[in-house]
Amino acid sequence: SGGTGLAQYARIFGDAYYLTVIAQTLLFGFAVTAICILLGYPLAYALARAQGAWKTVLILLIVTPLMVNVVVRSFGWMVILGGSGAINAGLVALGLPKLELMYNWTGVTIAMVHVLLPFMVLSIASTLETLDRRLEEAAAVLGATPSRVFRHVTLPLSLEGIVAGGILTFTLAIGSFVTVLLLGKTSTMVLPLLIYQ
């Protein structure tokens, strides 16, 4: 009718298609964040415990993906994951069937994890580096095994970094547009892509 009001917002949250896209966007964000935590924590731990030249090399390896434009990275993943890309060429050479890694959630998730993993690693590593190592040593002296030291001392004290990295990664994942558009097309509909359309 051309009038002002909140009717359009009510229509969005009452439409099954919009609700599906919102749910897909949130699930995608949670999946990327969870994978980044699982892959990022060991890398962050190694980075926090590294010394000298090894630390510099690790930082360089972790930060290098951020130096490449997101469009270039996405095209790179298209070359790797495509039907005749590097992965499928390797599978065919081994006599194995090809995998469908493009224009679905698998390919988009792989690319987004690559894009966002450095944010998670740096967030967790910064927390681990400020951790007082004497607390871990005290637990070990009191008879705790290395796994118990990790579960009861290191992990709880590094939760702040995990939460910070999780918020950053989740926010960037649900707001991503270029990678989803190039690697997923319309088969992986998320809210930013729907807004663009």
mmCIF file with all atom_site columns, C-alpha atoms in Angstrom:
data_model
loop_
_atom_site.group_PDB
_atom_site.id
_atom_site.type_symbol
_atom_site.label_atom_id
_atom_site.label_alt_id
_atom_site.label_comp_id
_atom_site.label_asym_id
_atom_site.label_entity_id
_atom_site.label_seq_id
_atom_site.pdbx_PDB_ins_code
_atom_site.Cartn_x
_atom_site.Cartn_y
_atom_site.Cartn_z
_atom_site.occupancy
_atom_site.B_iso_or_equiv
_atom_site.pdbx_formal_charge
_atom_site.auth_seq_id
_atom_site.auth_comp_id
_atom_site.auth_asym_id
_atom_site.auth_atom_id
_atom_site.pdbx_PDB_model_num
ATOM 1   C CA . SER A 1 1   ? 0.000  0.000   0.000   1.00 0.00 ? 1   SER A CA 1
ATOM 2   C CA . GLY A 1 2   ? 3.043  2.259   0.216   1.00 0.00 ? 2   GLY A CA 1
ATOM 3   C CA . GLY A 1 3   ? 2.496  2.926   3.917   1.00 0.00 ? 3   GLY A CA 1
ATOM 4   C CA . THR A 1 4   ? 5.191  2.674   6.549   1.00 0.00 ? 4   THR A CA 1
ATOM 5   C CA . GLY A 1 5   ? 5.246  0.057   9.282   1.00 0.00 ? 5   GLY A CA 1
ATOM 6   C CA . LEU A 1 6   ? 6.594  -3.338  10.263  1.00 0.00 ? 6   LEU A CA 1
ATOM 7   C CA . ALA A 1 7   ? 4.347  -5.374  7.977   1.00 0.00 ? 7   ALA A CA 1
ATOM 8   C CA . GLN A 1 8   ? 7.220  -6.365  5.656   1.00 0.00 ? 8   GLN A CA 1
ATOM 9   C CA . TYR A 1 9   ? 9.233  -7.741  8.588   1.00 0.00 ? 9   TYR A CA 1
ATOM 10  C CA . ALA A 1 10  ? 6.201  -9.692  9.756   1.00 0.00 ? 10  ALA A CA 1
ATOM 11  C CA . ARG A 1 11  ? 5.849  -11.084 6.223   1.00 0.00 ? 11  ARG A CA 1
ATOM 12  C CA . ILE A 1 12  ? 9.486  -12.242 6.215   1.00 0.00 ? 12  ILE A CA 1
ATOM 13  C CA . PHE A 1 13  ? 9.120  -14.131 9.500   1.00 0.00 ? 13  PHE A CA 1
ATOM 14  C CA . GLY A 1 14  ? 5.824  -15.625 8.395   1.00 0.00 ? 14  GLY A CA 1
ATOM 15  C CA . ASP A 1 15  ? 7.104  -16.948 5.051   1.00 0.00 ? 15  ASP A CA 1
ATOM 16  C CA . ALA A 1 16  ? 8.390  -20.551 5.005   1.00 0.00 ? 16  ALA A CA 1
ATOM 17  C CA . TYR A 1 17  ? 10.999 -19.821 2.304   1.00 0.00 ? 17  TYR A CA 1
ATOM 18  C CA . TYR A 1 18  ? 12.566 -16.928 4.194   1.00 0.00 ? 18  TYR A CA 1
ATOM 19  C CA . LEU A 1 19  ? 12.590 -18.975 7.401   1.00 0.00 ? 19  LEU A CA 1
ATOM 20  C CA . THR A 1 20  ? 14.334 -21.839 5.540   1.00 0.00 ? 20  THR A CA 1
ATOM 21  C CA . VAL A 1 21  ? 17.004 -19.476 4.204   1.00 0.00 ? 21  VAL A CA 1
ATOM 22  C CA . ILE A 1 22  ? 17.537 -17.958 7.664   1.00 0.00 ? 22  ILE A CA 1
ATOM 23  C CA . ALA A 1 23  ? 17.864 -21.468 9.171   1.00 0.00 ? 23  ALA A CA 1
ATOM 24  C CA . GLN A 1 24  ? 20.320 -22.514 6.423   1.00 0.00 ? 24  GLN A CA 1
ATOM 25  C CA . THR A 1 25  ? 22.372 -19.378 7.036   1.00 0.00 ? 25  THR A CA 1
ATOM 26  C CA . LEU A 1 26  ? 22.575 -20.009 10.791  1.00 0.00 ? 26  LEU A CA 1
ATOM 27  C CA . LEU A 1 27  ? 23.385 -23.721 10.352  1.00 0.00 ? 27  LEU A CA 1
ATOM 28  C CA . PHE A 1 28  ? 26.082 -22.833 7.831   1.00 0.00 ? 28  PHE A CA 1
ATOM 29  C CA . GLY A 1 29  ? 27.579 -20.330 10.285  1.00 0.00 ? 29  GLY A CA 1
ATOM 30  C CA . PHE A 1 30  ? 27.543 -22.860 13.138  1.00 0.00 ? 30  PHE A CA 1
ATOM 31  C CA . ALA A 1 31  ? 29.087 -25.596 10.947  1.00 0.00 ? 31  ALA A CA 1
ATOM 32  C CA . VAL A 1 32  ? 31.927 -23.369 9.717   1.00 0.00 ? 32  VAL A CA 1
ATOM 33  C CA . THR A 1 33  ? 32.567 -22.124 13.268  1.00 0.00 ? 33  THR A CA 1
ATOM 34  C CA . ALA A 1 34  ? 32.647 -25.664 14.712  1.00 0.00 ? 34  ALA A CA 1
ATOM 35  C CA . ILE A 1 35  ? 35.079 -26.889 12.038  1.00 0.00 ? 35  ILE A CA 1
ATOM 36  C CA . CYS A 1 36  ? 37.283 -23.816 12.562  1.00 0.00 ? 36  CYS A CA 1
ATOM 37  C CA . ILE A 1 37  ? 37.395 -24.532 16.316  1.00 0.00 ? 37  ILE A CA 1
ATOM 38  C CA . LEU A 1 38  ? 38.334 -28.192 15.754  1.00 0.00 ? 38  LEU A CA 1
ATOM 39  C CA . LEU A 1 39  ? 41.051 -27.364 13.217  1.00 0.00 ? 39  LEU A CA 1
ATOM 40  C CA . GLY A 1 40  ? 42.111 -24.067 14.736  1.00 0.00 ? 40  GLY A CA 1
ATOM 41  C CA . TYR A 1 41  ? 42.747 -25.100 18.338  1.00 0.00 ? 41  TYR A CA 1
ATOM 42  C CA . PRO A 1 42  ? 45.672 -27.468 17.576  1.00 0.00 ? 42  PRO A CA 1
ATOM 43  C CA . LEU A 1 43  ? 47.178 -24.861 15.245  1.00 0.00 ? 43  LEU A CA 1
ATOM 44  C CA . ALA A 1 44  ? 46.739 -22.137 17.867  1.00 0.00 ? 44  ALA A CA 1
ATOM 45  C CA . TYR A 1 45  ? 48.288 -24.375 20.525  1.00 0.00 ? 45  TYR A CA 1
ATOM 46  C CA . ALA A 1 46  ? 51.287 -25.090 18.285  1.00 0.00 ? 46  ALA A CA 1
ATOM 47  C CA . LEU A 1 47  ? 51.621 -21.370 17.532  1.00 0.00 ? 47  LEU A CA 1
ATOM 48  C CA . ALA A 1 48  ? 51.438 -20.373 21.205  1.00 0.00 ? 48  ALA A CA 1
ATOM 49  C CA . ARG A 1 49  ? 54.050 -22.962 22.214  1.00 0.00 ? 49  ARG A CA 1
ATOM 50  C CA . ALA A 1 50  ? 56.442 -22.367 19.287  1.00 0.00 ? 50  ALA A CA 1
ATOM 51  C CA . GLN A 1 51  ? 59.646 -20.442 19.804  1.00 0.00 ? 51  GLN A CA 1
ATOM 52  C CA . GLY A 1 52  ? 61.942 -18.359 17.606  1.00 0.00 ? 52  GLY A CA 1
ATOM 53  C CA . ALA A 1 53  ? 61.976 -18.950 13.854  1.00 0.00 ? 53  ALA A CA 1
ATOM 54  C CA . TRP A 1 54  ? 59.311 -21.668 14.045  1.00 0.00 ? 54  TRP A CA 1
ATOM 55  C CA . LYS A 1 55  ? 56.858 -19.173 15.501  1.00 0.00 ? 55  LYS A CA 1
ATOM 56  C CA . THR A 1 56  ? 57.522 -16.725 12.670  1.00 0.00 ? 56  THR A CA 1
ATOM 57  C CA . VAL A 1 57  ? 57.043 -19.457 10.058  1.00 0.00 ? 57  VAL A CA 1
ATOM 58  C CA . LEU A 1 58  ? 53.769 -20.601 11.659  1.00 0.00 ? 58  LEU A CA 1
ATOM 59  C CA . ILE A 1 59  ? 52.403 -17.044 11.840  1.00 0.00 ? 59  ILE A CA 1
ATOM 60  C CA . LEU A 1 60  ? 53.306 -16.528 8.186   1.00 0.00 ? 60  LEU A CA 1
ATOM 61  C CA . LEU A 1 61  ? 51.591 -19.775 7.145   1.00 0.00 ? 61  LEU A CA 1
ATOM 62  C CA . ILE A 1 62  ? 48.443 -18.939 9.135   1.00 0.00 ? 62  ILE A CA 1
ATOM 63  C CA . VAL A 1 63  ? 48.193 -15.316 7.985   1.00 0.00 ? 63  VAL A CA 1
ATOM 64  C CA . THR A 1 64  ? 49.090 -15.910 4.293   1.00 0.00 ? 64  THR A CA 1
ATOM 65  C CA . PRO A 1 65  ? 45.479 -16.696 3.222   1.00 0.00 ? 65  PRO A CA 1
ATOM 66  C CA . LEU A 1 66  ? 44.424 -13.253 4.492   1.00 0.00 ? 66  LEU A CA 1
ATOM 67  C CA . MET A 1 67  ? 46.871 -11.617 2.063   1.00 0.00 ? 67  MET A CA 1
ATOM 68  C CA . VAL A 1 68  ? 44.965 -12.956 -0.949  1.00 0.00 ? 68  VAL A CA 1
ATOM 69  C CA . ASN A 1 69  ? 41.762 -11.279 -2.141  1.00 0.00 ? 69  ASN A CA 1
ATOM 70  C CA . VAL A 1 70  ? 38.590 -13.255 -1.376  1.00 0.00 ? 70  VAL A CA 1
ATOM 71  C CA . VAL A 1 71  ? 37.629 -13.393 -5.080  1.00 0.00 ? 71  VAL A CA 1
ATOM 72  C CA . VAL A 1 72  ? 41.032 -14.825 -6.032  1.00 0.00 ? 72  VAL A CA 1
ATOM 73  C CA . ARG A 1 73  ? 40.777 -17.379 -3.207  1.00 0.00 ? 73  ARG A CA 1
ATOM 74  C CA . SER A 1 74  ? 37.316 -18.400 -4.353  1.00 0.00 ? 74  SER A CA 1
ATOM 75  C CA . PHE A 1 75  ? 38.483 -18.872 -7.942  1.00 0.00 ? 75  PHE A CA 1
ATOM 76  C CA . GLY A 1 76  ? 41.393 -20.915 -6.608  1.00 0.00 ? 76  GLY A CA 1
ATOM 77  C CA . TRP A 1 77  ? 38.977 -23.210 -4.792  1.00 0.00 ? 77  TRP A CA 1
ATOM 78  C CA . MET A 1 78  ? 36.898 -23.481 -7.966  1.00 0.00 ? 78  MET A CA 1
ATOM 79  C CA . VAL A 1 79  ? 39.999 -24.774 -9.774  1.00 0.00 ? 79  VAL A CA 1
ATOM 80  C CA . ILE A 1 80  ? 40.685 -27.282 -6.983  1.00 0.00 ? 80  ILE A CA 1
ATOM 81  C CA . LEU A 1 81  ? 37.118 -28.472 -6.329  1.00 0.00 ? 81  LEU A CA 1
ATOM 82  C CA . GLY A 1 82  ? 35.670 -28.310 -9.860  1.00 0.00 ? 82  GLY A CA 1
ATOM 83  C CA . GLY A 1 83  ? 34.486 -31.312 -11.888 1.00 0.00 ? 83  GLY A CA 1
ATOM 84  C CA . SER A 1 84  ? 37.823 -31.472 -13.706 1.00 0.00 ? 84  SER A CA 1
ATOM 85  C CA . GLY A 1 85  ? 39.750 -29.835 -10.882 1.00 0.00 ? 85  GLY A CA 1
ATOM 86  C CA . ALA A 1 86  ? 42.812 -31.014 -9.001  1.00 0.00 ? 86  ALA A CA 1
ATOM 87  C CA . ILE A 1 87  ? 40.967 -33.262 -6.518  1.00 0.00 ? 87  ILE A CA 1
ATOM 88  C CA . ASN A 1 88  ? 38.856 -35.035 -9.136  1.00 0.00 ? 88  ASN A CA 1
ATOM 89  C CA . ALA A 1 89  ? 41.846 -35.369 -11.474 1.00 0.00 ? 89  ALA A CA 1
ATOM 90  C CA . GLY A 1 90  ? 43.712 -37.112 -8.680  1.00 0.00 ? 90  GLY A CA 1
ATOM 91  C CA . LEU A 1 91  ? 40.744 -39.392 -7.952  1.00 0.00 ? 91  LEU A CA 1
ATOM 92  C CA . VAL A 1 92  ? 40.405 -40.344 -11.636 1.00 0.00 ? 92  VAL A CA 1
ATOM 93  C CA . ALA A 1 93  ? 44.152 -41.071 -11.808 1.00 0.00 ? 93  ALA A CA 1
ATOM 94  C CA . LEU A 1 94  ? 43.693 -43.469 -8.874  1.00 0.00 ? 94  LEU A CA 1
ATOM 95  C CA . GLY A 1 95  ? 40.710 -45.125 -10.560 1.00 0.00 ? 95  GLY A CA 1
ATOM 96  C CA . LEU A 1 96  ? 38.206 -43.696 -8.090  1.00 0.00 ? 96  LEU A CA 1
ATOM 97  C CA . PRO A 1 97  ? 34.881 -42.001 -8.924  1.00 0.00 ? 97  PRO A CA 1
ATOM 98  C CA . LYS A 1 98  ? 34.657 -38.219 -9.105  1.00 0.00 ? 98  LYS A CA 1
ATOM 99  C CA . LEU A 1 99  ? 33.187 -36.220 -6.234  1.00 0.00 ? 99  LEU A CA 1
ATOM 100 C CA . GLU A 1 100 ? 30.648 -33.414 -6.545  1.00 0.00 ? 100 GLU A CA 1
ATOM 101 C CA . LEU A 1 101 ? 32.377 -30.672 -4.567  1.00 0.00 ? 101 LEU A CA 1
ATOM 102 C CA . MET A 1 102 ? 31.129 -27.606 -6.424  1.00 0.00 ? 102 MET A CA 1
ATOM 103 C CA . TYR A 1 103 ? 27.758 -25.874 -6.208  1.00 0.00 ? 103 TYR A CA 1
ATOM 104 C CA . ASN A 1 104 ? 26.854 -27.547 -2.924  1.00 0.00 ? 104 ASN A CA 1
ATOM 105 C CA . TRP A 1 105 ? 27.366 -27.002 0.804   1.00 0.00 ? 105 TRP A CA 1
ATOM 106 C CA . THR A 1 106 ? 30.527 -29.142 0.896   1.00 0.00 ? 106 THR A CA 1
ATOM 107 C CA . GLY A 1 107 ? 32.545 -26.923 -1.419  1.00 0.00 ? 107 GLY A CA 1
ATOM 108 C CA . VAL A 1 108 ? 31.286 -23.687 0.125   1.00 0.00 ? 108 VAL A CA 1
ATOM 109 C CA . THR A 1 109 ? 32.079 -24.950 3.638   1.00 0.00 ? 109 THR A CA 1
ATOM 110 C CA . ILE A 1 110 ? 35.619 -26.026 2.663   1.00 0.00 ? 110 ILE A CA 1
ATOM 111 C CA . ALA A 1 111 ? 36.328 -22.633 1.103   1.00 0.00 ? 111 ALA A CA 1
ATOM 112 C CA . MET A 1 112 ? 34.828 -20.685 4.022   1.00 0.00 ? 112 MET A CA 1
ATOM 113 C CA . VAL A 1 113 ? 36.830 -22.668 6.582   1.00 0.00 ? 113 VAL A CA 1
ATOM 114 C CA . HIS A 1 114 ? 39.984 -21.800 4.624   1.00 0.00 ? 114 HIS A CA 1
ATOM 115 C CA . VAL A 1 115 ? 38.997 -18.122 4.582   1.00 0.00 ? 115 VAL A CA 1
ATOM 116 C CA . LEU A 1 116 ? 38.043 -17.877 8.278   1.00 0.00 ? 116 LEU A CA 1
ATOM 117 C CA . LEU A 1 117 ? 40.456 -20.296 9.977   1.00 0.00 ? 117 LEU A CA 1
ATOM 118 C CA . PRO A 1 118 ? 43.147 -17.615 10.560  1.00 0.00 ? 118 PRO A CA 1
ATOM 119 C CA . PHE A 1 119 ? 40.699 -15.523 12.607  1.00 0.00 ? 119 PHE A CA 1
ATOM 120 C CA . MET A 1 120 ? 39.994 -18.472 14.894  1.00 0.00 ? 120 MET A CA 1
ATOM 121 C CA . VAL A 1 121 ? 43.657 -19.464 15.223  1.00 0.00 ? 121 VAL A CA 1
ATOM 122 C CA . LEU A 1 122 ? 44.819 -15.951 16.086  1.00 0.00 ? 122 LEU A CA 1
ATOM 123 C CA . SER A 1 123 ? 42.017 -15.456 18.635  1.00 0.00 ? 123 SER A CA 1
ATOM 124 C CA . ILE A 1 124 ? 42.804 -18.705 20.470  1.00 0.00 ? 124 ILE A CA 1
ATOM 125 C CA . ALA A 1 125 ? 46.592 -18.291 20.195  1.00 0.00 ? 125 ALA A CA 1
ATOM 126 C CA . SER A 1 126 ? 46.473 -14.827 21.748  1.00 0.00 ? 126 SER A CA 1
ATOM 127 C CA . THR A 1 127 ? 44.661 -16.293 24.782  1.00 0.00 ? 127 THR A CA 1
ATOM 128 C CA . LEU A 1 128 ? 46.981 -19.296 25.053  1.00 0.00 ? 128 LEU A CA 1
ATOM 129 C CA . GLU A 1 129 ? 50.052 -17.063 24.937  1.00 0.00 ? 129 GLU A CA 1
ATOM 130 C CA . THR A 1 130 ? 48.868 -15.118 28.003  1.00 0.00 ? 130 THR A CA 1
ATOM 131 C CA . LEU A 1 131 ? 48.203 -18.337 29.916  1.00 0.00 ? 131 LEU A CA 1
ATOM 132 C CA . ASP A 1 132 ? 50.408 -18.791 32.978  1.00 0.00 ? 132 ASP A CA 1
ATOM 133 C CA . ARG A 1 133 ? 52.398 -21.961 32.221  1.00 0.00 ? 133 ARG A CA 1
ATOM 134 C CA . ARG A 1 134 ? 52.993 -22.473 35.947  1.00 0.00 ? 134 ARG A CA 1
ATOM 135 C CA . LEU A 1 135 ? 49.346 -23.530 36.334  1.00 0.00 ? 135 LEU A CA 1
ATOM 136 C CA . GLU A 1 136 ? 49.910 -26.411 33.926  1.00 0.00 ? 136 GLU A CA 1
ATOM 137 C CA . GLU A 1 137 ? 53.164 -27.290 35.670  1.00 0.00 ? 137 GLU A CA 1
ATOM 138 C CA . ALA A 1 138 ? 51.419 -27.262 39.061  1.00 0.00 ? 138 ALA A CA 1
ATOM 139 C CA . ALA A 1 139 ? 48.748 -29.655 37.776  1.00 0.00 ? 139 ALA A CA 1
ATOM 140 C CA . ALA A 1 140 ? 51.435 -31.971 36.384  1.00 0.00 ? 140 ALA A CA 1
ATOM 141 C CA . VAL A 1 141 ? 53.373 -31.893 39.679  1.00 0.00 ? 141 VAL A CA 1
ATOM 142 C CA . LEU A 1 142 ? 50.174 -32.861 41.513  1.00 0.00 ? 142 LEU A CA 1
ATOM 143 C CA . GLY A 1 143 ? 49.924 -35.986 39.348  1.00 0.00 ? 143 GLY A CA 1
ATOM 144 C CA . ALA A 1 144 ? 47.684 -34.949 36.474  1.00 0.00 ? 144 ALA A CA 1
ATOM 145 C CA . THR A 1 145 ? 48.341 -36.642 33.147  1.00 0.00 ? 145 THR A CA 1
ATOM 146 C CA . PRO A 1 146 ? 48.934 -34.397 30.095  1.00 0.00 ? 146 PRO A CA 1
ATOM 147 C CA . SER A 1 147 ? 45.374 -35.070 28.874  1.00 0.00 ? 147 SER A CA 1
ATOM 148 C CA . ARG A 1 148 ? 43.915 -34.097 32.278  1.00 0.00 ? 148 ARG A CA 1
ATOM 149 C CA . VAL A 1 149 ? 46.059 -30.963 32.375  1.00 0.00 ? 149 VAL A CA 1
ATOM 150 C CA . PHE A 1 150 ? 44.639 -30.024 28.993  1.00 0.00 ? 150 PHE A CA 1
ATOM 151 C CA . ARG A 1 151 ? 41.014 -30.840 29.906  1.00 0.00 ? 151 ARG A CA 1
ATOM 152 C CA . HIS A 1 152 ? 40.977 -29.244 33.360  1.00 0.00 ? 152 HIS A CA 1
ATOM 153 C CA . VAL A 1 153 ? 43.490 -26.379 33.062  1.00 0.00 ? 153 VAL A CA 1
ATOM 154 C CA . THR A 1 154 ? 44.435 -25.357 29.517  1.00 0.00 ? 154 THR A CA 1
ATOM 155 C CA . LEU A 1 155 ? 41.051 -25.729 27.803  1.00 0.00 ? 155 LEU A CA 1
ATOM 156 C CA . PRO A 1 156 ? 38.967 -23.904 30.453  1.00 0.00 ? 156 PRO A CA 1
ATOM 157 C CA . LEU A 1 157 ? 41.472 -21.050 30.618  1.00 0.00 ? 157 LEU A CA 1
ATOM 158 C CA . SER A 1 158 ? 41.449 -20.685 26.834  1.00 0.00 ? 158 SER A CA 1
ATOM 159 C CA . LEU A 1 159 ? 37.638 -20.544 26.512  1.00 0.00 ? 159 LEU A CA 1
ATOM 160 C CA . GLU A 1 160 ? 37.782 -16.767 26.225  1.00 0.00 ? 160 GLU A CA 1
ATOM 161 C CA . GLY A 1 161 ? 39.784 -17.090 22.994  1.00 0.00 ? 161 GLY A CA 1
ATOM 162 C CA . ILE A 1 162 ? 37.468 -19.805 21.675  1.00 0.00 ? 162 ILE A CA 1
ATOM 163 C CA . VAL A 1 163 ? 34.395 -17.648 22.346  1.00 0.00 ? 163 VAL A CA 1
ATOM 164 C CA . ALA A 1 164 ? 35.999 -14.550 20.777  1.00 0.00 ? 164 ALA A CA 1
ATOM 165 C CA . GLY A 1 165 ? 37.130 -16.532 17.732  1.00 0.00 ? 165 GLY A CA 1
ATOM 166 C CA . GLY A 1 166 ? 33.741 -18.234 17.517  1.00 0.00 ? 166 GLY A CA 1
ATOM 167 C CA . ILE A 1 167 ? 31.829 -14.953 17.506  1.00 0.00 ? 167 ILE A CA 1
ATOM 168 C CA . LEU A 1 168 ? 34.152 -13.464 14.886  1.00 0.00 ? 168 LEU A CA 1
ATOM 169 C CA . THR A 1 169 ? 34.062 -16.565 12.671  1.00 0.00 ? 169 THR A CA 1
ATOM 170 C CA . PHE A 1 170 ? 30.292 -17.042 12.968  1.00 0.00 ? 170 PHE A CA 1
ATOM 171 C CA . THR A 1 171 ? 29.585 -13.390 12.158  1.00 0.00 ? 171 THR A CA 1
ATOM 172 C CA . LEU A 1 172 ? 31.844 -13.434 9.106   1.00 0.00 ? 172 LEU A CA 1
ATOM 173 C CA . ALA A 1 173 ? 30.434 -16.795 7.939   1.00 0.00 ? 173 ALA A CA 1
ATOM 174 C CA . ILE A 1 174 ? 26.776 -15.772 8.004   1.00 0.00 ? 174 ILE A CA 1
ATOM 175 C CA . GLY A 1 175 ? 27.638 -12.483 6.314   1.00 0.00 ? 175 GLY A CA 1
ATOM 176 C CA . SER A 1 176 ? 29.769 -14.021 3.563   1.00 0.00 ? 176 SER A CA 1
ATOM 177 C CA . PHE A 1 177 ? 28.655 -13.343 0.030   1.00 0.00 ? 177 PHE A CA 1
ATOM 178 C CA . VAL A 1 178 ? 31.379 -13.679 -2.628  1.00 0.00 ? 178 VAL A CA 1
ATOM 179 C CA . THR A 1 179 ? 32.552 -17.189 -1.737  1.00 0.00 ? 179 THR A CA 1
ATOM 180 C CA . VAL A 1 180 ? 28.985 -18.500 -1.447  1.00 0.00 ? 180 VAL A CA 1
ATOM 181 C CA . LEU A 1 181 ? 28.002 -16.881 -4.741  1.00 0.00 ? 181 LEU A CA 1
ATOM 182 C CA . LEU A 1 182 ? 30.974 -18.218 -6.707  1.00 0.00 ? 182 LEU A CA 1
ATOM 183 C CA . LEU A 1 183 ? 31.164 -21.734 -5.250  1.00 0.00 ? 183 LEU A CA 1
ATOM 184 C CA . GLY A 1 184 ? 27.526 -22.379 -4.418  1.00 0.00 ? 184 GLY A CA 1
ATOM 185 C CA . LYS A 1 185 ? 25.461 -20.382 -6.914  1.00 0.00 ? 185 LYS A CA 1
ATOM 186 C CA . THR A 1 186 ? 21.772 -20.653 -5.969  1.00 0.00 ? 186 THR A CA 1
ATOM 187 C CA . SER A 1 187 ? 22.010 -24.194 -4.597  1.00 0.00 ? 187 SER A CA 1
ATOM 188 C CA . THR A 1 188 ? 23.436 -22.833 -1.335  1.00 0.00 ? 188 THR A CA 1
ATOM 189 C CA . MET A 1 189 ? 21.060 -19.999 -0.566  1.00 0.00 ? 189 MET A CA 1
ATOM 190 C CA . VAL A 1 190 ? 22.031 -17.871 2.414   1.00 0.00 ? 190 VAL A CA 1
ATOM 191 C CA . LEU A 1 191 ? 20.620 -14.572 3.617   1.00 0.00 ? 191 LEU A CA 1
ATOM 192 C CA . PRO A 1 192 ? 23.266 -12.251 2.036   1.00 0.00 ? 192 PRO A CA 1
ATOM 193 C CA . LEU A 1 193 ? 22.762 -13.948 -1.341  1.00 0.00 ? 193 LEU A CA 1
ATOM 194 C CA . LEU A 1 194 ? 18.984 -13.665 -1.029  1.00 0.00 ? 194 LEU A CA 1
ATOM 195 C CA . ILE A 1 195 ? 19.281 -9.966  -0.154  1.00 0.00 ? 195 ILE A CA 1
ATOM 196 C CA . TYR A 1 196 ? 21.522 -9.464  -3.207  1.00 0.00 ? 196 TYR A CA 1
ATOM 197 C CA . GLN A 1 197 ? 18.981 -11.175 -5.468  1.00 0.00 ? 197 GLN A CA 1
#
